[in-house]
Tab-separated table of C-alpha atoms in Angstrom:
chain	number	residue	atom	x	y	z
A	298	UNK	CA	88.796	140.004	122.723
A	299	UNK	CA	86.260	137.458	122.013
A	300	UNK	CA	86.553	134.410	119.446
A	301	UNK	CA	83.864	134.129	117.154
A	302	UNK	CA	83.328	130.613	116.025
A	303	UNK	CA	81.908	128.647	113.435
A	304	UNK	CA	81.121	125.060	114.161
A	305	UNK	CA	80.926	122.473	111.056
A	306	UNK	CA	79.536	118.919	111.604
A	307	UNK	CA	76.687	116.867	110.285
A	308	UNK	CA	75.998	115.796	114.314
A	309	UNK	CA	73.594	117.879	115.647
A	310	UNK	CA	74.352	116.340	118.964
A	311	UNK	CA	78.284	117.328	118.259
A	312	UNK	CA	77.145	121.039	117.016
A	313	UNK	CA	75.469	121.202	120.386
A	314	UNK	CA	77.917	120.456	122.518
A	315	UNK	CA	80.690	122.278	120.753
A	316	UNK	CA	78.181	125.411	121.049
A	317	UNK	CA	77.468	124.957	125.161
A	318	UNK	CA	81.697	124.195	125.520
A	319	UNK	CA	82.548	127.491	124.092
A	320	UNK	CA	79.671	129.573	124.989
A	321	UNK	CA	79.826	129.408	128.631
A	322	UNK	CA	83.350	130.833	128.234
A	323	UNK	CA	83.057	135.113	127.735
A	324	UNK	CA	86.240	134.222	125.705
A	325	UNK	CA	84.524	132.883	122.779
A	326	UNK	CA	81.083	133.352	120.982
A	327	UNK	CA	79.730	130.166	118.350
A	328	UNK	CA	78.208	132.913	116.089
A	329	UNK	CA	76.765	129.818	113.248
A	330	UNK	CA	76.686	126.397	112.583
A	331	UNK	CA	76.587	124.114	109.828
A	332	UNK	CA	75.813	120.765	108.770
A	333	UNK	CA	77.486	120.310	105.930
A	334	UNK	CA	80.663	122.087	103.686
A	335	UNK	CA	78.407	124.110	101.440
A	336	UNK	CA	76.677	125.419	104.226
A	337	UNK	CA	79.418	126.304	106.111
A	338	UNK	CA	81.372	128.096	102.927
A	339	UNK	CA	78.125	130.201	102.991
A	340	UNK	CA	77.908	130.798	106.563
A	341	UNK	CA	81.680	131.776	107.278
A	342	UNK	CA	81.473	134.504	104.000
A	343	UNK	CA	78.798	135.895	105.677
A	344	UNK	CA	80.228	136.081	109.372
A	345	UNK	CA	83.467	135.789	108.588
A	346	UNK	CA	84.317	133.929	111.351
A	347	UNK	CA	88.095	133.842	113.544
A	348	UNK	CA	87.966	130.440	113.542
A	349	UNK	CA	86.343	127.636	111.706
A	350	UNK	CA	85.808	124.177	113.317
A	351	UNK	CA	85.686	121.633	110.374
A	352	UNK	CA	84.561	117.885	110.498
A	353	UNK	CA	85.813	115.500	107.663
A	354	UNK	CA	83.212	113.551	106.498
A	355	UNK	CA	79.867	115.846	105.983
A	356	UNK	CA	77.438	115.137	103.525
A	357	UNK	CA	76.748	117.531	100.504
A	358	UNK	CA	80.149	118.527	100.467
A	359	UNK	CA	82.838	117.014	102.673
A	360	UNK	CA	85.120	118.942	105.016
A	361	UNK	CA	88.500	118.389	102.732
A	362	UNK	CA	86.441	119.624	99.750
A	363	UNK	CA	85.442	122.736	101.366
A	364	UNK	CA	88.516	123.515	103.338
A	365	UNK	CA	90.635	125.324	100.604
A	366	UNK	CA	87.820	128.051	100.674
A	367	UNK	CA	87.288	127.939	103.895
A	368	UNK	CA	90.710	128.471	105.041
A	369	UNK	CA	90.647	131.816	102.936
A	370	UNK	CA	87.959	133.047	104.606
A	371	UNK	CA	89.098	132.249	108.229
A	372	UNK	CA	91.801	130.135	110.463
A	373	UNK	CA	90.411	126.096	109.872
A	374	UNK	CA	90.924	123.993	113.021
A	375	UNK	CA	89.919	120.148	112.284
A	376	UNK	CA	87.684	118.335	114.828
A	377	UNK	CA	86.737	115.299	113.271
A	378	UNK	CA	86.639	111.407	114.661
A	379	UNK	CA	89.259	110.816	110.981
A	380	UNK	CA	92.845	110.136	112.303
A	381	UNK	CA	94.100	108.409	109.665
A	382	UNK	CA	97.605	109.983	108.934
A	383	UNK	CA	96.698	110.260	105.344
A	384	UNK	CA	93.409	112.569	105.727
A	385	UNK	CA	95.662	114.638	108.278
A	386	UNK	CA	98.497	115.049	105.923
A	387	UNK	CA	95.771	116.009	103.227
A	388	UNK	CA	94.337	118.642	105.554
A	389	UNK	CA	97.103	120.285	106.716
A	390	UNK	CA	98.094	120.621	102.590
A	391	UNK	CA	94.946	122.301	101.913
A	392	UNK	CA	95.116	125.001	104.522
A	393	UNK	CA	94.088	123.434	108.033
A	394	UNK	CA	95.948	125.208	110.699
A	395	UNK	CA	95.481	122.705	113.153
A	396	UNK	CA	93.827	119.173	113.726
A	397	UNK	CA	92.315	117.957	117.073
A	398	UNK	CA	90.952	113.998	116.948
A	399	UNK	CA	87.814	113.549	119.089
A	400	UNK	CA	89.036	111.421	122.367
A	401	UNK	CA	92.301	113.015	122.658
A	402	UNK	CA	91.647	116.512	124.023
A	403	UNK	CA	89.998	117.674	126.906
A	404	UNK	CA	87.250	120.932	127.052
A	405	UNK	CA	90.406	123.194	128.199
A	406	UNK	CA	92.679	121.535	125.778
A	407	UNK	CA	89.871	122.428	122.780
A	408	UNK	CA	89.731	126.093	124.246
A	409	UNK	CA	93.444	126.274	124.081
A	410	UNK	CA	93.373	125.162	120.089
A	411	UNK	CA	90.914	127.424	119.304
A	412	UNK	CA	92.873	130.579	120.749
A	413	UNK	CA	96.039	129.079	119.468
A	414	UNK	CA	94.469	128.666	115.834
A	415	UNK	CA	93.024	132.045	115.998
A	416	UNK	CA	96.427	133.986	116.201
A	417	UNK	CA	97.962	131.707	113.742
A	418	UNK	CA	99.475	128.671	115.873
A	419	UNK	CA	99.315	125.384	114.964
A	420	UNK	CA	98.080	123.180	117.633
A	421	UNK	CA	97.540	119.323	116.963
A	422	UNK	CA	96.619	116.114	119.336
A	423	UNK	CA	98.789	113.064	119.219
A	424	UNK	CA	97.743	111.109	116.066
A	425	UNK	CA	97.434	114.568	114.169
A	426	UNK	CA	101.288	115.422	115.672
A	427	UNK	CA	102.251	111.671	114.950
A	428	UNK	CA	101.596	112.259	111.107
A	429	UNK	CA	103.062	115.520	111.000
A	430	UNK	CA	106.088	114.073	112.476
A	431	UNK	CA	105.703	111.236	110.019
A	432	UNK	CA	105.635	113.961	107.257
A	433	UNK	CA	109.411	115.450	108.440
A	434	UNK	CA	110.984	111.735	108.862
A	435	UNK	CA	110.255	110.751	105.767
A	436	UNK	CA	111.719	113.584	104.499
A	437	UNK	CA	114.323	113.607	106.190
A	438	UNK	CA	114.813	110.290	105.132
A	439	UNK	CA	114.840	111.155	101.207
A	440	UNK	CA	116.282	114.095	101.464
A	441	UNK	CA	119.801	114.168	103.733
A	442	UNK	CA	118.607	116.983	105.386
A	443	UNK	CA	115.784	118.497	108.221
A	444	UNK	CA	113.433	120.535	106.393
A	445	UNK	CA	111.039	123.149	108.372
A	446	UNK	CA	107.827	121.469	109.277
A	447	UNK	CA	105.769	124.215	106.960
A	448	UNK	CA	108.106	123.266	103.761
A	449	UNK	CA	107.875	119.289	104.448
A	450	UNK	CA	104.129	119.508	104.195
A	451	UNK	CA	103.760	121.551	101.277
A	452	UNK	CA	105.839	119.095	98.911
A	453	UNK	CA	105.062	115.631	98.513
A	454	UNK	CA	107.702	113.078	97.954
A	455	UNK	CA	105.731	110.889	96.174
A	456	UNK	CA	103.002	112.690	93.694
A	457	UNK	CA	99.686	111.484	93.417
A	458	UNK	CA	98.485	110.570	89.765
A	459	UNK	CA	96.275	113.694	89.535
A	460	UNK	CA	99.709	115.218	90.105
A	461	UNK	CA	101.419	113.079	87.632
A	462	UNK	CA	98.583	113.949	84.808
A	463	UNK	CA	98.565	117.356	85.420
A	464	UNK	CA	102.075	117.636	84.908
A	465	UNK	CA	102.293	115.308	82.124
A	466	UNK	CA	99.153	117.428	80.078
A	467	UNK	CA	100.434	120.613	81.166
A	468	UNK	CA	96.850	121.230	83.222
A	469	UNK	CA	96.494	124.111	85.623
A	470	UNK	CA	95.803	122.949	89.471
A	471	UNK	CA	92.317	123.793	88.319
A	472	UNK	CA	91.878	121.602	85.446
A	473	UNK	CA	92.881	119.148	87.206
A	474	UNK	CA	90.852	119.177	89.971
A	475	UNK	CA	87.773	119.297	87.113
A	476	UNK	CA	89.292	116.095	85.506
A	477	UNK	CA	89.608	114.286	88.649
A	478	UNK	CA	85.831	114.989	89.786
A	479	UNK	CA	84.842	113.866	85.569
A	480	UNK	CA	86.564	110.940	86.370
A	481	UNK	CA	84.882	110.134	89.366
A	482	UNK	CA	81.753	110.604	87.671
A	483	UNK	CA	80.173	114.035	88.589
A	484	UNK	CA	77.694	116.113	86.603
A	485	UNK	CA	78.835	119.762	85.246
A	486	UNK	CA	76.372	120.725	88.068
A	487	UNK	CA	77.789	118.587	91.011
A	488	UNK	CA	81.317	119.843	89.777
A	489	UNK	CA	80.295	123.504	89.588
A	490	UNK	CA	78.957	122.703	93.168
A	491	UNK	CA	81.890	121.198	94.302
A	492	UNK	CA	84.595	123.586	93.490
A	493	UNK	CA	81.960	126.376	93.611
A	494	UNK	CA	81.939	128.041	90.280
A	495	UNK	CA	79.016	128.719	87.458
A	496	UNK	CA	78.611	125.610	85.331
A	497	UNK	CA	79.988	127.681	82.582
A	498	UNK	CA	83.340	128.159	83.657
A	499	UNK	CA	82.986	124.218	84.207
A	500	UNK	CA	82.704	123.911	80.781
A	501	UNK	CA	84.836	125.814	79.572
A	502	UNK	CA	87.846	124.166	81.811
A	503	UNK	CA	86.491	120.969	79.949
A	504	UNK	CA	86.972	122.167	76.800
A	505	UNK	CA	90.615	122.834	77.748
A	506	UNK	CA	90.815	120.043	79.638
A	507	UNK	CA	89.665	117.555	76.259
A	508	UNK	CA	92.148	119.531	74.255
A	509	UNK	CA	94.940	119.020	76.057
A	510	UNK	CA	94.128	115.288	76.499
A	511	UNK	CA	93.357	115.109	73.217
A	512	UNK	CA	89.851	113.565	73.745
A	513	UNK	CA	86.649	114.089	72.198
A	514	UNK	CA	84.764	112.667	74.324
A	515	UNK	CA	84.270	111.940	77.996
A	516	UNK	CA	85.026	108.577	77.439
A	517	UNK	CA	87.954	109.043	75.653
A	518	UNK	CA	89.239	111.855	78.321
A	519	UNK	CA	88.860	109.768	81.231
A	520	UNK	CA	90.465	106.350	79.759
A	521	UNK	CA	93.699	109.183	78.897
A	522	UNK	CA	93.228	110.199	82.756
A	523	UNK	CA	93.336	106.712	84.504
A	524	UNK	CA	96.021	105.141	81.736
A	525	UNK	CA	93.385	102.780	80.159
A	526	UNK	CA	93.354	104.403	76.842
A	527	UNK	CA	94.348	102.052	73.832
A	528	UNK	CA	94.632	98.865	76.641
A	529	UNK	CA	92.218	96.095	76.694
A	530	UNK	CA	89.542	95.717	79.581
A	531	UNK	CA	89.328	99.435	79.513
A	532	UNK	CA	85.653	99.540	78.332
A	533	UNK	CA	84.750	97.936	81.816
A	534	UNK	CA	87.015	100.228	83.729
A	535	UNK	CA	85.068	102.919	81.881
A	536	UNK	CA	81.614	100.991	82.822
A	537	UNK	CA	82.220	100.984	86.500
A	538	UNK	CA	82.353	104.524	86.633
A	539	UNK	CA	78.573	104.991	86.156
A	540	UNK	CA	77.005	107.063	83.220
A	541	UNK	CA	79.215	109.934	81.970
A	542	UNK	CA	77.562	110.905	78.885
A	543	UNK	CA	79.423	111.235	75.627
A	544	UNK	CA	79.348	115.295	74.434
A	545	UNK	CA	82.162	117.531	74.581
A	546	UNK	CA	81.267	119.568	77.766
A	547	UNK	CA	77.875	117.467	78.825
């Protein structure tokens, strides 16, 4: 049975060669590509690809952004020049079944991950398998015993803060996803784009999001977010984060 592919990177010269390496096998068929993660959201909903080759840094929308979607829609194998164990770790959280570094695997070896992804094995190169294996030592470390590899990736020993603030404001994974991409300073529109939902149902997870926090303004919602509420210097924290506008939901 044939593997049909869709290829995600911003290098067209990358796209290209990933196309001619799996085309000339009968074994697999590149049915789309994309430059970017919005693009390639659209394009694997519409194919519905068996596998989904994901770069991490795209422009528009990055690979991490868009691989919780994608990975619904099809198996997500990462092919990306990123090795850093923390961007690995991150992707393999958010759905990634496997994660091939660019340097470390050879035309067969990519064939292999591809087929290996499709019927739901992982398949990783050496710095991808060194984090992983990073990931169950450290556990192991904490916790007196060997957990499976699936369960040591899915919790995190030590929370992030959005973690820590959506626990501590009783926020759904949702809201705070919203309230991390406010803080950051995104539009309702760039966050709508982001997380791909209406601008509507942005606002209305803001106005949950402000009530919860207690904030009536942007302003006042981010400085609860980041800890800078009530503390001085907090007005230039606020100042570095660009213009975020001062209405409820704007």
């Amino acid at each position: 049975m044939t593997v049909t592919v869709l290829v995600a990177d911003d290098n067209p010269v990358v796209r290209a060669g990933l196309r001619t390496l799996l085309d000339t096998d009968a074994a697999f068929r590149v049915v789309a590509e994309a430059p970017d993660g919005r693009t390639a959201v659209t394009l694997a909903e519409y194919h519905r690809p068996d596998v989904v080759l994901l770069d991490v840094r795209m422009p528009v929308i990055d690979g991490l952004t868009a691989l919780p979607h994608l990975a619904r829609l099809a198996p997500v194998l990462m092919l990306t020049y990123s090795g850093e164990h923390e961007i690995v770790r991150e992707a393999l959280r958010l759905g990634a079944g496997g994660y091939l570094v660019h340097g470390e695997f050879t035309p067969e070896a990519l064939r292999t991950a591809v087929h290996d992804v499709s019927a739901g094995r992982a398949h990783f190169t050496p710095t991808a398998a060194n984090a992983v294996l990073g990931v169950v030592r450290g556990a192991t470390a904490h916790g007196g015993t060997r957990p499976s590899v699936s369960t040591s990736l899915r919790s995190d020993a030590s929370p992030s803060q959005v973690q820590r603030n959506v626990a501590r404001y009783g926020l759904s994974v949702r809201e705070g996803e919203v309230m991390d991409l406010i803080a950051s300073g995104l539009s309702n529109r760039q966050i709508a784009d982001t997380c791909f939902i209406s601008e509507k149902t942005v606002k209305n997870h803001i106005n949950r999001i402000f009530a919860k926090l207690h904030a009536r303004t942007r302003s006042e919602a981010i400085a609860g977010w980041l800890g800078t509420r009530g503390t001085p210097g907090a007005r230039g924290t606020l100042g570095a984060l660009g213009t975020l506008g001062t209405g409820r939901t704007s």
